[in-house]
Coordinates of C-alpha atoms and ligand atoms in Angstrom, one line a residue:
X18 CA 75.9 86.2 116.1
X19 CA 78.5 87.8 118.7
X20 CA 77.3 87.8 122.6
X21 CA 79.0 90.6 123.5
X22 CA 80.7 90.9 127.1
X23 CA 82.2 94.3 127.3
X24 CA 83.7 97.6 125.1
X25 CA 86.6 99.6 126.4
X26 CA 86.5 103.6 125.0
X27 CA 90.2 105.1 124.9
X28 CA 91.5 107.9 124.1
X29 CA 95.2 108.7 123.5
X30 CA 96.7 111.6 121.0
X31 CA 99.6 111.2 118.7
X32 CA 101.6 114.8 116.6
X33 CA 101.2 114.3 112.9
X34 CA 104.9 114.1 111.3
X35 CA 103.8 117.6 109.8
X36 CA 100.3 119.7 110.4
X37 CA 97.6 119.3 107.7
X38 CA 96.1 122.6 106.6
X39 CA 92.3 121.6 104.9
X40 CA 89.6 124.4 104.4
X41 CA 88.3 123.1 107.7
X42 CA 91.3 124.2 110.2
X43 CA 94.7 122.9 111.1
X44 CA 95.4 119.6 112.5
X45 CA 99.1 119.2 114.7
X46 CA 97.7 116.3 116.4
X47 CA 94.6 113.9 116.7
X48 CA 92.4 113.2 120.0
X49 CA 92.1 109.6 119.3
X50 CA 89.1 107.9 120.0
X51 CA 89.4 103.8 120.3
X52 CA 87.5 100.8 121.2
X53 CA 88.1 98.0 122.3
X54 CA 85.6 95.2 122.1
X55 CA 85.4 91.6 123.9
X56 CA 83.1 88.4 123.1
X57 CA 81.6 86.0 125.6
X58 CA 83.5 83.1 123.5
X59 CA 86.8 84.7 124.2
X60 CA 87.9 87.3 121.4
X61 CA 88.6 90.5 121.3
X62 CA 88.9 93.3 118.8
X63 CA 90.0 97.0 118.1
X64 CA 88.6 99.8 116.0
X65 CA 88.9 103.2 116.0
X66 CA 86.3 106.3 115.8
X67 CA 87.4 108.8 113.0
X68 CA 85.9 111.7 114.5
X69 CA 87.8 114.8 115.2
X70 CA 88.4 117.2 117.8
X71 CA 86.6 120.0 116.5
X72 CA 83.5 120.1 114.6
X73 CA 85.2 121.7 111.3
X74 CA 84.7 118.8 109.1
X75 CA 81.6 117.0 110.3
X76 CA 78.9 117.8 113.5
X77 CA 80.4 115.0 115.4
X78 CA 82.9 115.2 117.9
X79 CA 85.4 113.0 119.7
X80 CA 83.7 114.3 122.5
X81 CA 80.0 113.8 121.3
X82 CA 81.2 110.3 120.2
X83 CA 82.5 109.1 123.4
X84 CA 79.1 110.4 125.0
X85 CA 77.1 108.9 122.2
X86 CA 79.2 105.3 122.8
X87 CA 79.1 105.1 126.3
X88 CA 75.5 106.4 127.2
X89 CA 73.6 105.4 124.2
X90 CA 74.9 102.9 121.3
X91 CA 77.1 100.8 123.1
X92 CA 74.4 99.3 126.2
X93 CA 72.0 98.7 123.0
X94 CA 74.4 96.8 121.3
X95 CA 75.4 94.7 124.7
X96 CA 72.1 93.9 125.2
X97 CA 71.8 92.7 121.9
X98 CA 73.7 89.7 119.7
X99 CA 74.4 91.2 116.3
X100 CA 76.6 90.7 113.9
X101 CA 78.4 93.5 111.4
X102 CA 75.4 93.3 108.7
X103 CA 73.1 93.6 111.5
X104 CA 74.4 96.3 113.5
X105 CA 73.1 99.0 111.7
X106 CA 70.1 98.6 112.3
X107 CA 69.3 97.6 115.8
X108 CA 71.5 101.0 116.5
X109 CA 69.2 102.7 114.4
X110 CA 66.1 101.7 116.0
X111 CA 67.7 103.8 119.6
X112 CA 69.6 106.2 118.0
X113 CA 69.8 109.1 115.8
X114 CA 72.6 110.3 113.8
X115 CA 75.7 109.8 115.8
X116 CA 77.4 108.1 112.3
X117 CA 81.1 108.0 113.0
X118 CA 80.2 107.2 116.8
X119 CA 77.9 103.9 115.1
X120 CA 80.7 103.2 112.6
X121 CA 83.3 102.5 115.4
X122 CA 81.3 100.2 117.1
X123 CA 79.8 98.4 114.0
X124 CA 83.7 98.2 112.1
X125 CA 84.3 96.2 116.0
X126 CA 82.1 93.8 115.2
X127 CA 83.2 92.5 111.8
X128 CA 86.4 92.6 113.1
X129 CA 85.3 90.5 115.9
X130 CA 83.3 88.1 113.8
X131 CA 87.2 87.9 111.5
X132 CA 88.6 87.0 114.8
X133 CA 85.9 84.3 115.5
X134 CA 85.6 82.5 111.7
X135 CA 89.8 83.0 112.1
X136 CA 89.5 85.0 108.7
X137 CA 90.4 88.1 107.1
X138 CA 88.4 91.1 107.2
X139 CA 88.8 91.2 103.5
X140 CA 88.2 88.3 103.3
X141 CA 84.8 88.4 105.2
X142 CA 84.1 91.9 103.3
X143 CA 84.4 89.8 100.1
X144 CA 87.3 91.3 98.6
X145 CA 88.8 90.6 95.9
X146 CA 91.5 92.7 94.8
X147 CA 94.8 91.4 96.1
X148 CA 96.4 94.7 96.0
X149 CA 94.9 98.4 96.1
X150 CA 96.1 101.6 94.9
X151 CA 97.6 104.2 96.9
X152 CA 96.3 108.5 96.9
X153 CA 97.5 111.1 99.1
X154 CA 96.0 114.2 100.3
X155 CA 98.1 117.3 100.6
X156 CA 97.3 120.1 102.7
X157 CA 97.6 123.8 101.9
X158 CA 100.5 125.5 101.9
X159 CA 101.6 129.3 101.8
X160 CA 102.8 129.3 98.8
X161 CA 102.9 127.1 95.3
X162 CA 106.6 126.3 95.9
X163 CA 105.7 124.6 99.0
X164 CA 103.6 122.7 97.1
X165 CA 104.9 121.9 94.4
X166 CA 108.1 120.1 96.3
X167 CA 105.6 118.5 98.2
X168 CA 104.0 116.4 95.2
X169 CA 107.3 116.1 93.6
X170 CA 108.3 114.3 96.5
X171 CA 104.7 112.2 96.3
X172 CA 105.2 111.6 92.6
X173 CA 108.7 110.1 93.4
X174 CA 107.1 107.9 96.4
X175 CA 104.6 106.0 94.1
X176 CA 101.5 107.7 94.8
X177 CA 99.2 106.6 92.1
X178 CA 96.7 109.6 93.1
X179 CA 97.8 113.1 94.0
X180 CA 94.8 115.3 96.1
X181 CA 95.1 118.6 96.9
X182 CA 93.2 120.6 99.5
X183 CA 91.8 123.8 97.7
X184 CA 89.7 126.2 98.9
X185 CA 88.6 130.0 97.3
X186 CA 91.5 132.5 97.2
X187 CA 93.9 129.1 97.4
X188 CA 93.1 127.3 94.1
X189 CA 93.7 128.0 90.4
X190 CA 97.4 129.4 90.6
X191 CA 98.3 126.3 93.3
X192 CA 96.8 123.6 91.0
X193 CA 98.8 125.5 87.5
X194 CA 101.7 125.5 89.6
X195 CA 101.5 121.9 90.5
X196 CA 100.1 120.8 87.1
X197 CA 103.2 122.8 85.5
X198 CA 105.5 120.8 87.3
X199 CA 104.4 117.4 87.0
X200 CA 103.6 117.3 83.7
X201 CA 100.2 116.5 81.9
X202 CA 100.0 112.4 83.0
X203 CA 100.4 112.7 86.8
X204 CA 96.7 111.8 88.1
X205 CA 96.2 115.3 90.1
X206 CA 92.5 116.0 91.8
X207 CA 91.7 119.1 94.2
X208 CA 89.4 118.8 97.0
X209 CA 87.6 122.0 98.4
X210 CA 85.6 120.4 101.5
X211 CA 82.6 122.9 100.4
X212 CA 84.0 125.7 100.6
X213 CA 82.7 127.4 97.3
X214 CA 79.5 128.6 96.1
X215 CA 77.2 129.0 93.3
X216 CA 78.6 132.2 92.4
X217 CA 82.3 130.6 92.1
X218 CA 81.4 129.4 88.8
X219 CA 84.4 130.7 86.8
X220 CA 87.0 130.0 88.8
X221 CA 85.6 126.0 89.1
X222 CA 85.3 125.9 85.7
X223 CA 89.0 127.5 85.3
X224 CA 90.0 124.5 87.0
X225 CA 89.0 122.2 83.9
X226 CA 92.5 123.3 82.2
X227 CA 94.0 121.1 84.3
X228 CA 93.3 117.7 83.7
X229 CA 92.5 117.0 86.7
X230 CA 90.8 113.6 87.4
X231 CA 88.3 115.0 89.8
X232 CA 86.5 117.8 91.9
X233 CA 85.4 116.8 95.3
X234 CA 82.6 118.1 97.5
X235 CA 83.2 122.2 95.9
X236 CA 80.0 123.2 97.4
X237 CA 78.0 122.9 100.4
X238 CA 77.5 119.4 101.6
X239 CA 73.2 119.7 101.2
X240 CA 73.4 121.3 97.4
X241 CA 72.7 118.2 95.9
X242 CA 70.8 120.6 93.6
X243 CA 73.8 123.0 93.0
X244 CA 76.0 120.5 92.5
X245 CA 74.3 119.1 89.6
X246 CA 74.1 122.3 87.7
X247 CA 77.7 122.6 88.2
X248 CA 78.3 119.3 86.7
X249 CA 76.6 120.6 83.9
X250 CA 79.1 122.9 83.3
X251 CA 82.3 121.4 83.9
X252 CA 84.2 118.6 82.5
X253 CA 85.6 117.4 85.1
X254 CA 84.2 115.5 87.6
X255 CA 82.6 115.9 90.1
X256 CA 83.4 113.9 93.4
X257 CA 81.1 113.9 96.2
X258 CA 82.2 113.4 100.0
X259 CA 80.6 115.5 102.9
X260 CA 77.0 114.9 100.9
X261 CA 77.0 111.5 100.7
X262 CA 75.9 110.0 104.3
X263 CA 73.9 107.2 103.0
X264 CA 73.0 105.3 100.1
X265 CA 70.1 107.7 99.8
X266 CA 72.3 110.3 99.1
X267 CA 73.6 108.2 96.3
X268 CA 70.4 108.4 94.3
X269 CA 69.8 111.6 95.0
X270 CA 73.0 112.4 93.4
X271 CA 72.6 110.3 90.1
X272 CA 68.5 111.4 90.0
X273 CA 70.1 115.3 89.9
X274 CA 73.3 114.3 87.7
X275 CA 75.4 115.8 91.3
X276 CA 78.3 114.3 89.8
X277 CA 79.8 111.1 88.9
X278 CA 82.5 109.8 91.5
X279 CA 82.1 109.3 95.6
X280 CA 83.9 109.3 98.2
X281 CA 83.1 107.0 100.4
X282 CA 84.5 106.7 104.1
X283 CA 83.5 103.8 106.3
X284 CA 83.9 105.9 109.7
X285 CA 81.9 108.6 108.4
X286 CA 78.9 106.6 107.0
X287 CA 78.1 105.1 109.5
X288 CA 80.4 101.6 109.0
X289 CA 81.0 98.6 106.6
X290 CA 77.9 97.6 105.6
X291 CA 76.8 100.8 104.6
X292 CA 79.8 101.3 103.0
X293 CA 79.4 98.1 101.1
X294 CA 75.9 99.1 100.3
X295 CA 76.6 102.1 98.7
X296 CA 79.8 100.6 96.8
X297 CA 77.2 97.8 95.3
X298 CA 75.0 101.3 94.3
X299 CA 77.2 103.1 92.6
X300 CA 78.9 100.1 90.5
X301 CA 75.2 99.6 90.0
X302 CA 74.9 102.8 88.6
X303 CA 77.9 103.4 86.7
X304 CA 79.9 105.6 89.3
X305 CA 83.1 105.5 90.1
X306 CA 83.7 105.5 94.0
X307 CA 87.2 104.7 96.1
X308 CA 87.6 105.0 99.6
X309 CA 88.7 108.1 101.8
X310 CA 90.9 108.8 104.7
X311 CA 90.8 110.7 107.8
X312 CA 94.1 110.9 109.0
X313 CA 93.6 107.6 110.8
X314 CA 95.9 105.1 113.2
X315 CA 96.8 101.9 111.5
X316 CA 94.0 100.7 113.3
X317 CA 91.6 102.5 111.4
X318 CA 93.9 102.5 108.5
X319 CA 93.3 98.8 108.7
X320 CA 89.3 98.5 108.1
X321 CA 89.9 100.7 104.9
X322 CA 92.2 98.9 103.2
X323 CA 89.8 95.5 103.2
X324 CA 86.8 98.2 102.3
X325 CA 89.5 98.8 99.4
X326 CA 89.5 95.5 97.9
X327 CA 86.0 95.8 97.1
X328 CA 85.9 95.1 93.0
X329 CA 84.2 98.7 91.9
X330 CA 87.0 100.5 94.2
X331 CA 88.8 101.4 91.2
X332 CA 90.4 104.6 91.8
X333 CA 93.2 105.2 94.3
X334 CA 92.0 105.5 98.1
X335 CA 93.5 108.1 100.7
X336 CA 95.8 104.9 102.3
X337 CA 98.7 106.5 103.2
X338 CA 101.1 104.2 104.8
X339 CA 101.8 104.6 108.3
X340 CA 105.2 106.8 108.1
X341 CA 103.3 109.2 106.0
X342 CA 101.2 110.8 109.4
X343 CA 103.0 109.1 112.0
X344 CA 106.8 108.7 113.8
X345 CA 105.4 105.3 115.3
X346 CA 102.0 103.5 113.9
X347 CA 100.0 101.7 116.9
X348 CA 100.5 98.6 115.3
X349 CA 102.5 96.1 113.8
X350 CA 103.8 95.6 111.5
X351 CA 102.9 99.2 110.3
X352 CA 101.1 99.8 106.7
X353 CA 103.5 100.0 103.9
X354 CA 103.8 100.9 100.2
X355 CA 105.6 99.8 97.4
X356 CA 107.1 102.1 95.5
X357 CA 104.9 101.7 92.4
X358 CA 102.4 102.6 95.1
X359 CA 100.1 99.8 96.1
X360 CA 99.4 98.5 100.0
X361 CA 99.0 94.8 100.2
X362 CA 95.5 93.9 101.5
X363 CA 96.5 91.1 104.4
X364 CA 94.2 88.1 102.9
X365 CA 96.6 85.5 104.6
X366 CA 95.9 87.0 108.4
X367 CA 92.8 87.3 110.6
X368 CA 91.2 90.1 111.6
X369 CA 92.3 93.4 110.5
X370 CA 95.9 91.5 109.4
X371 CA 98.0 93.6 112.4
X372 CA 98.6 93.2 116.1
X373 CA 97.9 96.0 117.8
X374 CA 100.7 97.7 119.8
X375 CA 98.8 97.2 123.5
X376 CA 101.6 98.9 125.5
X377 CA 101.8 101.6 123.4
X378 CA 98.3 102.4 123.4
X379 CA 98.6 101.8 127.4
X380 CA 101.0 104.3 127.1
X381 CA 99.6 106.8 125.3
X382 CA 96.1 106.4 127.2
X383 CA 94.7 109.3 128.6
X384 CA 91.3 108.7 129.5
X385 CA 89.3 105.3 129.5
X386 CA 85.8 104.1 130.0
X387 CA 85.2 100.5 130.7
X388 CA 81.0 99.2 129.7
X389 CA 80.4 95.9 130.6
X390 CA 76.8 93.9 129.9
Ligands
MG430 MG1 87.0 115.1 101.0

């Protein structure tokens, strides 16, 4: 069990290389929402909060997090000794909701307990694959051309998994365009963040032409029910994100047949263990699952790819290396990939397997909140 002394709340922003363009809004930069946590015995460690600035993609903010961290979850969990496993649920018995603001301060934890037992967070996780494969998600773009130099340029990186935000009005002549110029045995999946309907059944099921290997989240993130008779009538896959916020969710989804792949994103779930938990589910259940991104620092960047190593992770995750978002990561050394597109999950370091950049982050700083116990 960790005796917690204190948690530091930062925020600093860093400009994405390029914007992203999802059916959600436009992202130039990201408010950046990190923690900092200290132990009684002496160690510290970082993690990072993955919500955004706006409330486009999920209800939480960075704004509702930092309130929800400093007034609520964190002086329950500083009162408390509690370890990763265990965090969830002494949180849960103050507070409501609030998942991306929990997740930060439970991801903290294991990486704390790493720190203590001089292990790696994969290793701790129980991990077990050595190396992961690497996805990207692509924005939208004006025009297919765009696009279509974009993926070339992914195909030629490695990327083992090529994603592409669609949304109604954007889809069916981007993904032909793409599809057309890669060829038929480039792994290609669109993602449409909910953005569709019931009614938008011909144009989904257009999308079967493609070969693509999945559909995520096309409808609203609380039609489990419409989701399922989608399923019904497509071949492809479907992949579910936004409606998958606990393990819960999970059997709702295979009870309906809501489709047959998830998505599942540590610092949108509410942390590792449920993470883990719903991982053991759907390998369980026969579903395939890999883990998402959300345009994080290599800090968050870092919890994922352990999550990653996971055994039923078998399809590419969104683990972009660092270069990919970022001029300069905020750690070192930053996240790579190797050009037939695989990151190396650090076994052979503590913790989360990089040293965090403090001046930079000093640097880049522009508001703080110190809570001590
Ligand atoms: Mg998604």
């Amino acid at each position: 069990m960790i005796d917690l002394k204190s948690l530091t709340l930062r925020e600093i922003r860093l400009t994405l290389k390029e914007p992203f363009v999802a059916a959600g809004g436009v992202q130039e930069h990201r408010r950046i929402l990190l923690l900092e946590m200290r132990s009684r015995d002496g160690h510290t460690a970082w993690s990072e909060c993955v919500a955004q600035e706006r409330p486009g993609y999920s209800l939480e903010t960075i704004d509702t997090a930092w309130t929800a961290l400093r007034d609520d979850l964190a002086p329950v969990l500083l009162g408390a000794a509690a370890d990763g496993q265990h965090v969830p649920a002494v949180l849960d018995a103050h507070v409501r909701g609030h998942p991306m603001a929990t997740a930060a301060l439970e991801m903290a934890c294991w990486a704390l307990e790493a720190e203590r037992q001089n292990a790696s967070l994969a290793c701790l996780l129980g991990g077990t694959q050595a190396r992961v494969p690497v996805g990207v998600a692509l924005g939208m773009e004006s025009d297919p051309s765009t696009l279509v130099e974009k993926v070339r340029r992914c195909v030629g990186e490695g990327y083992r998994k090529i994603k592409l935000k669609i949304a109604p009005g954007a889809d069916r002549r981007f993904v032909a365009a793409v599809r057309e110029a890669v060829g038929p045995d480039i792994p290609l999946a669109v993602d449409a963040n909910g953005t569709y309907s019931r009614a938008d059944l011909d144009v989904l099921r257009s999308l079967d032409a493609f070969g693509l290997i999945m559909l995520e989240q096309p409808l609203h993130r609380d039609d489990m029910a419409g989701h399922a008779a989608l399923q019904r009538e497509l071949v492809t896959p479907i992949c579910l994100d936004e409606s998958v916020t606990t393990s819960r969710d999970i059997e709702a989804m295979i009870r309906w047949g809501s489709g047959r792949i998830v998505n599942v994103k540590p610092g949108r779930v509410g942390g590792l263990a449920r993470a883990m938990n719903m991982h053991d589910l759907c390998r369980e259940s026969g579903l395939a699952a890999w883990v998402g991104g959300m345009l994080e620092t290599g800090i968050g960047r870092a919890f994922n790819v352990a999550l990653a190593s996971l055994p039923n992770f078998s399809l590419p995750g969104d683990l972009s290396p660092s270069s990919r978002y970022w001029e300069r990561d905020i750690v070192e050394p930053e996240w790579t990939m190797s050009t037939d597109g695989f990151v190396d999950v650090p076994f052979d370091r503590p913790g989360l397997g990089v040293e965090i950049d403090r001046d930079r982050i000093e640097n880049l700083t522009r508001r703080a909140d110190h809570i001590a116990s």
